[in-house]
Amino acid sequence: MDKKINIGIIGAAGYTGGELLRIVINHPNVNIAFAHSKSQIGKPVYATHTELLGDTELTFSGEDIQTLLNQESLNAIFLCSGHGESKKFLDEYNVPETVKIIDLSTDFRDESNGFTYGLPELQKEKIKTSTKIANPGCFATSIELAILPLANAGLLKDDVHVSAVTGSTGAGQSLSATTHFSWRNNNLSIYKAFSHQHLTEIKMSLKKLQAGFDKAVNFVPYRGDFTRGIMANVYTPYSGTIEEAKELYKNYYAEHPFTHVSDSPIDVKQVVNTNKCFIHLEVHDGQLLISSIIDNLTKGASGQAVQNLNLIFGLPEDAGLRLKAPSF
């Protein structure tokens, strides 16, 4: 296909902005109209995202944002600024109705303001006809993909328990006491136990498939001493066999190109730098244990955003997203 989509990126100097640039520079159907950054105006993109040296001569835009948005050829924008910034952006600037919006913040994941929650494995057909997408959170993506097949079959009968660990890039590019190498290296800690912000969207998604679900999702998040990736281990009561569980999951994800059920145990490095989610299932004494792994910056953020772009514009869902994992 030779269709070209002209896109702009707001907040292009951060982790998700950089990951998005890395993907779309090599996307056969995308042209980058602008990459905007308040802090890096006029500088080469490769000066900030150093791995892109030799891949692009693009510079960070310093023009007035409204002027950039008013380009007649512009088809879509990605909002990659911090949480809370997207609402401010849309209040301050007029985005033409012809320009699709894909927001990577938490601001509209409740599907307010006309946004569609952008988890393709949950509501692909709705995404295809939407003009505004709220990209899911990284923990939420991993956890939802672990349990959506159960909800779809009405099999969530009791509390769901989640223990999940994420890499340091999940905290964003701004430095804090818990992101410095000297603190994070050779260390492990929990944070926001039972109160993480992604719980809201997880529960919303489950109720889309199993309206009567009213049990607790007990979520304990961990900070890992690695850079990127998420592993979520989820368990809940289950009365079926392992064979039935595998069939249920494989059938649910049969039409989704990035989520795969593995018969062998999984590890994070298998999906780092890809848009894939791998799932492994085990049954233990009436409990179904679901392990789910993703890259928090790709399937958990920028890769999924491009997946949504592909769906909105009628491109193959995997266009530009056949990315290689490091493996070792």
Tab-separated table of C-alpha atoms in Angstrom:
chain	number	residue	atom	x	y	z
A	1	MET	CA	0.000	0.000	0.000
A	2	ASP	CA	1.285	3.471	-0.909
A	3	LYS	CA	-1.022	5.529	1.330
A	4	LYS	CA	0.967	8.178	3.242
A	5	ILE	CA	-0.253	9.526	6.582
A	6	ASN	CA	1.177	12.860	7.746
A	7	ILE	CA	1.587	12.855	11.512
A	8	GLY	CA	2.769	15.291	14.169
A	9	ILE	CA	4.165	14.490	17.609
A	10	ILE	CA	3.698	16.741	20.636
A	11	GLY	CA	6.214	16.041	23.409
A	12	ALA	CA	8.637	14.309	21.074
A	13	ALA	CA	11.714	14.523	23.317
A	14	GLY	CA	10.535	12.119	26.042
A	15	TYR	CA	10.704	8.333	26.245
A	16	THR	CA	7.382	7.665	24.496
A	17	GLY	CA	8.051	10.409	21.927
A	18	GLY	CA	11.444	8.902	21.151
A	19	GLU	CA	10.048	5.393	20.869
A	20	LEU	CA	7.314	6.685	18.582
A	21	LEU	CA	9.891	8.398	16.345
A	22	ARG	CA	11.967	5.217	16.176
A	23	ILE	CA	8.929	3.300	14.916
A	24	VAL	CA	7.384	5.802	12.500
A	25	ILE	CA	10.690	6.737	10.831
A	26	ASN	CA	10.665	3.186	9.457
A	27	HIS	CA	6.903	2.950	8.882
A	28	PRO	CA	6.172	2.528	5.161
A	29	ASN	CA	2.985	4.596	5.300
A	30	VAL	CA	3.928	7.457	7.651
A	31	ASN	CA	5.481	10.845	6.994
A	32	ILE	CA	6.527	12.945	10.001
A	33	ALA	CA	5.191	16.470	9.496
A	34	PHE	CA	6.677	17.706	12.774
A	35	ALA	CA	8.133	16.571	16.094
A	36	HIS	CA	7.515	19.298	18.661
A	37	SER	CA	9.387	19.788	21.914
A	38	LYS	CA	9.374	22.882	24.097
A	39	SER	CA	12.777	22.034	25.577
A	40	GLN	CA	14.674	21.017	22.416
A	41	ILE	CA	13.507	23.571	19.823
A	42	GLY	CA	15.654	23.610	16.694
A	43	LYS	CA	17.933	20.786	17.790
A	44	PRO	CA	18.362	17.619	15.687
A	45	VAL	CA	16.156	14.771	16.853
A	46	TYR	CA	19.242	12.535	16.980
A	47	ALA	CA	20.869	14.870	19.518
A	48	THR	CA	18.263	13.760	22.063
A	49	HIS	CA	17.414	10.308	20.732
A	50	THR	CA	20.992	9.385	19.915
A	51	GLU	CA	20.171	5.965	18.430
A	52	LEU	CA	18.541	7.802	15.491
A	53	LEU	CA	21.822	9.250	14.238
A	54	GLY	CA	21.962	8.373	10.541
A	55	ASP	CA	18.232	7.594	10.380
A	56	THR	CA	16.842	11.129	10.182
A	57	GLU	CA	17.812	14.779	9.769
A	58	LEU	CA	14.562	15.903	11.396
A	59	THR	CA	14.804	18.757	13.917
A	60	PHE	CA	12.460	19.521	16.802
A	61	SER	CA	9.869	22.064	15.689
A	62	GLY	CA	9.846	25.479	17.282
A	63	GLU	CA	6.945	26.934	15.318
A	64	ASP	CA	3.724	28.027	16.960
A	65	ILE	CA	1.743	24.856	17.677
A	66	GLN	CA	-1.495	26.182	16.213
A	67	THR	CA	0.315	26.885	12.933
A	68	LEU	CA	1.566	23.302	12.881
A	69	LEU	CA	-1.938	21.958	13.573
A	70	ASN	CA	-3.434	24.026	10.767
A	71	GLN	CA	-1.351	22.382	8.033
A	72	GLU	CA	-3.828	21.160	5.424
A	73	SER	CA	-1.903	17.942	4.860
A	74	LEU	CA	-1.840	16.942	8.546
A	75	ASN	CA	-3.772	13.718	9.244
A	76	ALA	CA	-3.033	12.802	12.875
A	77	ILE	CA	-1.218	13.923	16.005
A	78	PHE	CA	0.211	11.972	18.920
A	79	LEU	CA	0.148	13.603	22.359
A	80	CYS	CA	3.212	12.332	24.235
A	81	SER	CA	3.432	14.905	27.022
A	82	GLY	CA	2.964	14.152	30.720
A	83	HIS	CA	-0.258	13.137	32.406
A	84	GLY	CA	-2.634	16.082	32.739
A	85	GLU	CA	-1.017	17.910	29.824
A	86	SER	CA	-3.333	16.590	27.115
A	87	LYS	CA	-6.417	18.204	28.646
A	88	LYS	CA	-4.529	21.499	28.859
A	89	PHE	CA	-3.361	21.112	25.259
A	90	LEU	CA	-6.864	20.547	23.889
A	91	ASP	CA	-8.200	23.473	25.930
A	92	GLU	CA	-5.500	25.775	24.569
A	93	TYR	CA	-5.327	24.718	20.911
A	94	ASN	CA	-7.883	24.052	18.196
A	95	VAL	CA	-7.258	20.700	16.561
A	96	PRO	CA	-9.032	20.608	13.174
A	97	GLU	CA	-11.796	18.006	12.894
A	98	THR	CA	-9.899	16.355	10.036
A	99	VAL	CA	-6.943	15.563	12.327
A	100	LYS	CA	-7.103	12.340	14.357
A	101	ILE	CA	-5.793	12.434	17.931
A	102	ILE	CA	-3.958	9.616	19.720
A	103	ASP	CA	-3.262	10.517	23.340
A	104	LEU	CA	-0.680	8.568	25.352
A	105	SER	CA	-1.563	10.138	28.722
A	106	THR	CA	-4.118	9.034	31.325
A	107	ASP	CA	-6.352	12.034	30.667
A	108	PHE	CA	-9.092	10.437	28.566
A	109	ARG	CA	-8.864	6.719	29.329
A	110	ASP	CA	-12.315	6.953	30.901
A	111	GLU	CA	-13.536	7.607	27.329
A	112	SER	CA	-14.604	11.160	28.182
A	113	ASN	CA	-14.579	13.998	25.640
A	114	GLY	CA	-15.349	11.616	22.765
A	115	PHE	CA	-12.234	9.448	23.178
A	116	THR	CA	-12.193	5.702	22.563
A	117	TYR	CA	-10.112	3.474	24.828
A	118	GLY	CA	-7.473	2.152	22.450
A	119	LEU	CA	-6.823	-1.470	23.362
A	120	PRO	CA	-7.233	-3.260	20.010
A	121	GLU	CA	-7.699	-6.657	21.654
A	122	LEU	CA	-10.722	-5.231	23.472
A	123	GLN	CA	-12.524	-3.039	20.911
A	124	LYS	CA	-10.798	-3.114	17.547
A	125	GLU	CA	-13.910	-2.341	15.511
A	126	LYS	CA	-14.723	0.753	17.563
A	127	ILE	CA	-11.152	2.011	17.170
A	128	LYS	CA	-11.422	1.728	13.380
A	129	THR	CA	-14.234	4.299	13.296
A	130	SER	CA	-12.862	6.642	15.976
A	131	THR	CA	-11.210	10.027	15.588
A	132	LYS	CA	-9.810	10.307	19.120
A	133	ILE	CA	-7.958	7.476	20.859
A	134	ALA	CA	-6.908	7.225	24.499
A	135	ASN	CA	-3.926	4.878	24.453
A	136	PRO	CA	-3.959	2.406	27.387
A	137	GLY	CA	-1.467	2.463	30.225
A	138	CYS	CA	1.455	0.042	30.199
A	139	PHE	CA	0.552	-1.946	33.336
A	140	ALA	CA	-3.101	-1.874	32.263
A	141	THR	CA	-2.244	-3.333	28.851
A	142	SER	CA	-0.289	-6.228	30.314
A	143	ILE	CA	-2.877	-7.024	32.974
A	144	GLU	CA	-5.916	-6.634	30.737
A	145	LEU	CA	-4.436	-8.926	28.093
A	146	ALA	CA	-3.905	-11.478	30.858
A	147	ILE	CA	-7.574	-11.610	31.874
A	148	LEU	CA	-9.776	-10.360	29.020
A	149	PRO	CA	-10.455	-13.900	27.716
A	150	LEU	CA	-11.788	-14.909	31.145
A	151	ALA	CA	-14.023	-11.834	31.314
A	152	ASN	CA	-15.265	-12.449	27.775
A	153	ALA	CA	-16.330	-15.956	28.789
A	154	GLY	CA	-17.916	-14.732	32.045
A	155	LEU	CA	-15.405	-16.730	34.078
A	156	LEU	CA	-14.225	-14.068	36.527
A	157	LYS	CA	-15.995	-15.352	39.621
A	158	ASP	CA	-13.797	-14.058	42.434
A	159	ASP	CA	-11.025	-11.597	43.263
A	160	VAL	CA	-8.161	-11.177	40.812
A	161	HIS	CA	-4.657	-10.971	42.256
A	162	VAL	CA	-1.822	-9.284	40.365
A	163	SER	CA	1.896	-8.975	41.042
A	164	ALA	CA	3.688	-7.045	38.300
A	165	VAL	CA	7.125	-5.514	37.800
A	166	THR	CA	8.143	-2.760	35.363
A	167	GLY	CA	11.397	-1.323	34.094
A	168	SER	CA	12.691	2.133	34.989
A	169	THR	CA	11.492	3.747	31.745
A	170	GLY	CA	7.947	3.306	33.023
A	171	ALA	CA	8.587	6.252	35.344
A	172	GLY	CA	9.303	8.650	32.478
A	173	GLN	CA	12.395	10.660	31.620
A	174	SER	CA	12.285	13.170	34.478
A	175	LEU	CA	14.638	12.259	37.300
A	176	SER	CA	13.346	11.364	40.755
A	177	ALA	CA	14.716	9.705	43.854
A	178	THR	CA	13.625	6.254	42.634
A	179	THR	CA	14.897	6.529	39.027
A	180	HIS	CA	18.577	7.289	39.662
A	181	PHE	CA	20.864	4.393	38.705
A	182	SER	CA	22.462	4.281	42.151
A	183	TRP	CA	19.053	3.669	43.764
A	184	ARG	CA	17.452	1.490	41.108
A	185	ASN	CA	20.396	-0.811	40.370
A	186	ASN	CA	20.389	-4.091	42.330
A	187	ASN	CA	17.189	-2.983	44.022
A	188	LEU	CA	13.491	-3.867	44.117
A	189	SER	CA	10.540	-2.056	45.681
A	190	ILE	CA	6.762	-1.859	45.599
A	191	TYR	CA	4.761	1.318	45.058
A	192	LYS	CA	1.094	2.343	44.939
A	193	ALA	CA	0.018	-1.089	46.203
A	194	PHE	CA	-3.745	-1.603	45.704
A	195	SER	CA	-4.085	2.023	44.522
A	196	HIS	CA	-2.269	2.269	41.186
A	197	GLN	CA	-3.926	4.654	38.711
A	198	HIS	CA	-4.236	1.948	36.044
A	199	LEU	CA	-6.755	0.035	38.174
A	200	THR	CA	-9.536	2.355	37.012
A	201	GLU	CA	-9.103	1.506	33.331
A	202	ILE	CA	-8.562	-2.194	34.084
A	203	LYS	CA	-11.897	-2.447	35.881
A	204	MET	CA	-13.608	-0.439	33.134
A	205	SER	CA	-12.288	-2.809	30.482
A	206	LEU	CA	-13.329	-5.941	32.349
A	207	LYS	CA	-16.872	-4.634	32.728
A	208	LYS	CA	-17.099	-4.072	28.983
A	209	LEU	CA	-16.877	-7.852	28.581
A	210	GLN	CA	-18.373	-9.061	31.877
A	211	ALA	CA	-20.809	-6.371	32.963
A	212	GLY	CA	-21.568	-7.947	36.326
A	213	PHE	CA	-17.952	-8.226	37.474
A	214	ASP	CA	-17.760	-6.570	40.899
A	215	LYS	CA	-14.854	-8.347	42.574
A	216	ALA	CA	-11.568	-6.771	43.628
A	217	VAL	CA	-8.489	-6.512	41.451
A	218	ASN	CA	-5.681	-6.644	43.999
A	219	PHE	CA	-2.639	-5.135	42.293
A	220	VAL	CA	0.858	-4.891	43.757
A	221	PRO	CA	3.270	-3.093	41.350
A	222	TYR	CA	7.055	-3.436	41.622
A	223	ARG	CA	9.891	-1.244	40.382
A	224	GLY	CA	12.442	-3.497	38.683
A	225	ASP	CA	16.177	-2.928	38.310
A	226	PHE	CA	16.045	-3.134	34.492
A	227	THR	CA	15.274	-0.549	31.815
A	228	ARG	CA	12.246	-1.730	29.871
A	229	GLY	CA	9.627	-4.434	29.995
A	230	ILE	CA	6.744	-5.599	32.201
A	231	MET	CA	5.893	-8.991	33.626
A	232	ALA	CA	2.477	-9.377	35.228
A	233	ASN	CA	1.589	-12.534	37.109
A	234	VAL	CA	-2.144	-12.823	37.651
A	235	TYR	CA	-4.148	-15.517	39.409
A	236	THR	CA	-7.817	-16.090	40.107
A	237	PRO	CA	-10.058	-19.126	40.850
A	238	TYR	CA	-10.715	-21.327	37.835
A	239	SER	CA	-12.524	-24.672	37.589
A	240	GLY	CA	-11.400	-25.795	34.133
A	241	THR	CA	-8.383	-27.719	32.864
A	242	ILE	CA	-5.182	-26.257	31.478
A	243	GLU	CA	-6.174	-27.530	28.031
A	244	GLU	CA	-9.483	-25.672	28.246
A	245	ALA	CA	-7.712	-22.514	29.389
A	246	LYS	CA	-5.268	-22.617	26.478
A	247	GLU	CA	-8.080	-23.158	23.991
A	248	LEU	CA	-10.018	-20.235	25.489
A	249	TYR	CA	-7.058	-17.869	25.216
A	250	LYS	CA	-5.899	-18.979	21.784
A	251	ASN	CA	-9.419	-18.600	20.402
A	252	TYR	CA	-9.806	-15.123	21.900
A	253	TYR	CA	-6.519	-13.887	20.424
A	254	ALA	CA	-6.759	-15.720	17.098
A	255	GLU	CA	-7.525	-12.500	15.183
A	256	HIS	CA	-5.036	-10.325	17.067
A	257	PRO	CA	-1.537	-10.342	15.530
A	258	PHE	CA	0.503	-9.285	18.550
A	259	THR	CA	-0.793	-11.385	21.459
A	260	HIS	CA	0.354	-15.002	21.587
A	261	VAL	CA	-0.066	-17.881	24.030
A	262	SER	CA	3.191	-19.709	24.781
A	263	ASP	CA	3.219	-23.338	25.853
A	264	SER	CA	6.620	-22.749	27.488
A	265	PRO	CA	7.449	-20.409	30.397
A	266	ILE	CA	8.134	-16.840	29.268
A	267	ASP	CA	10.621	-14.104	30.166
A	268	VAL	CA	10.626	-10.348	29.583
A	269	LYS	CA	13.503	-10.258	27.100
A	270	GLN	CA	11.399	-12.191	24.571
A	271	VAL	CA	9.223	-9.112	23.945
A	272	VAL	CA	11.531	-6.164	24.635
A	273	ASN	CA	11.696	-3.823	21.634
A	274	THR	CA	8.564	-5.390	20.090
A	275	ASN	CA	4.826	-4.753	20.056
A	276	LYS	CA	4.106	-8.296	21.227
A	277	CYS	CA	2.442	-9.665	24.324
A	278	PHE	CA	3.254	-13.244	25.314
A	279	ILE	CA	1.007	-15.143	27.708
A	280	HIS	CA	1.710	-18.359	29.617
A	281	LEU	CA	-0.925	-20.312	31.534
A	282	GLU	CA	-0.759	-22.748	34.451
A	283	VAL	CA	-3.433	-24.302	36.661
A	284	HIS	CA	-2.621	-24.907	40.338
A	285	ASP	CA	-5.168	-26.244	42.830
A	286	GLY	CA	-8.163	-24.452	41.348
A	287	GLN	CA	-6.269	-21.267	40.471
A	288	LEU	CA	-5.416	-20.129	36.964
A	289	LEU	CA	-2.002	-18.426	36.874
A	290	ILE	CA	-1.574	-16.146	33.872
A	291	SER	CA	1.856	-14.656	33.136
A	292	SER	CA	1.853	-11.749	30.703
A	293	ILE	CA	4.884	-9.894	29.295
A	294	ILE	CA	5.128	-6.732	27.176
A	295	ASP	CA	7.576	-3.932	26.475
A	296	ASN	CA	6.224	-0.975	28.453
A	297	LEU	CA	7.396	1.552	25.841
A	298	THR	CA	6.186	-0.361	22.776
A	299	LYS	CA	3.045	-2.459	23.298
A	300	GLY	CA	2.555	-0.519	26.534
A	301	ALA	CA	2.761	2.886	24.838
A	302	SER	CA	4.154	3.991	21.460
A	303	GLY	CA	3.857	0.714	19.551
A	304	GLN	CA	0.230	0.352	20.557
A	305	ALA	CA	-0.308	3.986	19.526
A	306	VAL	CA	0.977	3.130	16.029
A	307	GLN	CA	-1.178	-0.011	16.034
A	308	ASN	CA	-4.168	2.266	16.670
A	309	LEU	CA	-3.042	4.617	13.897
A	310	ASN	CA	-2.964	1.680	11.495
A	311	LEU	CA	-6.484	0.659	12.455
A	312	ILE	CA	-7.909	4.177	12.133
A	313	PHE	CA	-6.475	4.664	8.650
A	314	GLY	CA	-7.296	1.202	7.302
A	315	LEU	CA	-3.693	-0.010	7.112
A	316	PRO	CA	-2.557	-3.540	7.968
A	317	GLU	CA	-2.607	-3.688	11.756
A	318	ASP	CA	1.054	-4.709	11.925
A	319	ALA	CA	2.367	-2.078	9.455
A	320	GLY	CA	5.688	-0.720	10.733
A	321	LEU	CA	5.500	-2.912	13.816
A	322	ARG	CA	7.320	-6.096	12.870
A	323	LEU	CA	10.128	-5.313	15.289
A	324	LYS	CA	12.930	-7.640	16.397
A	325	ALA	CA	13.422	-8.645	20.019
A	326	PRO	CA	17.019	-8.717	21.340
A	327	SER	CA	16.595	-12.327	22.563
A	328	PHE	CA	19.948	-12.247	24.388
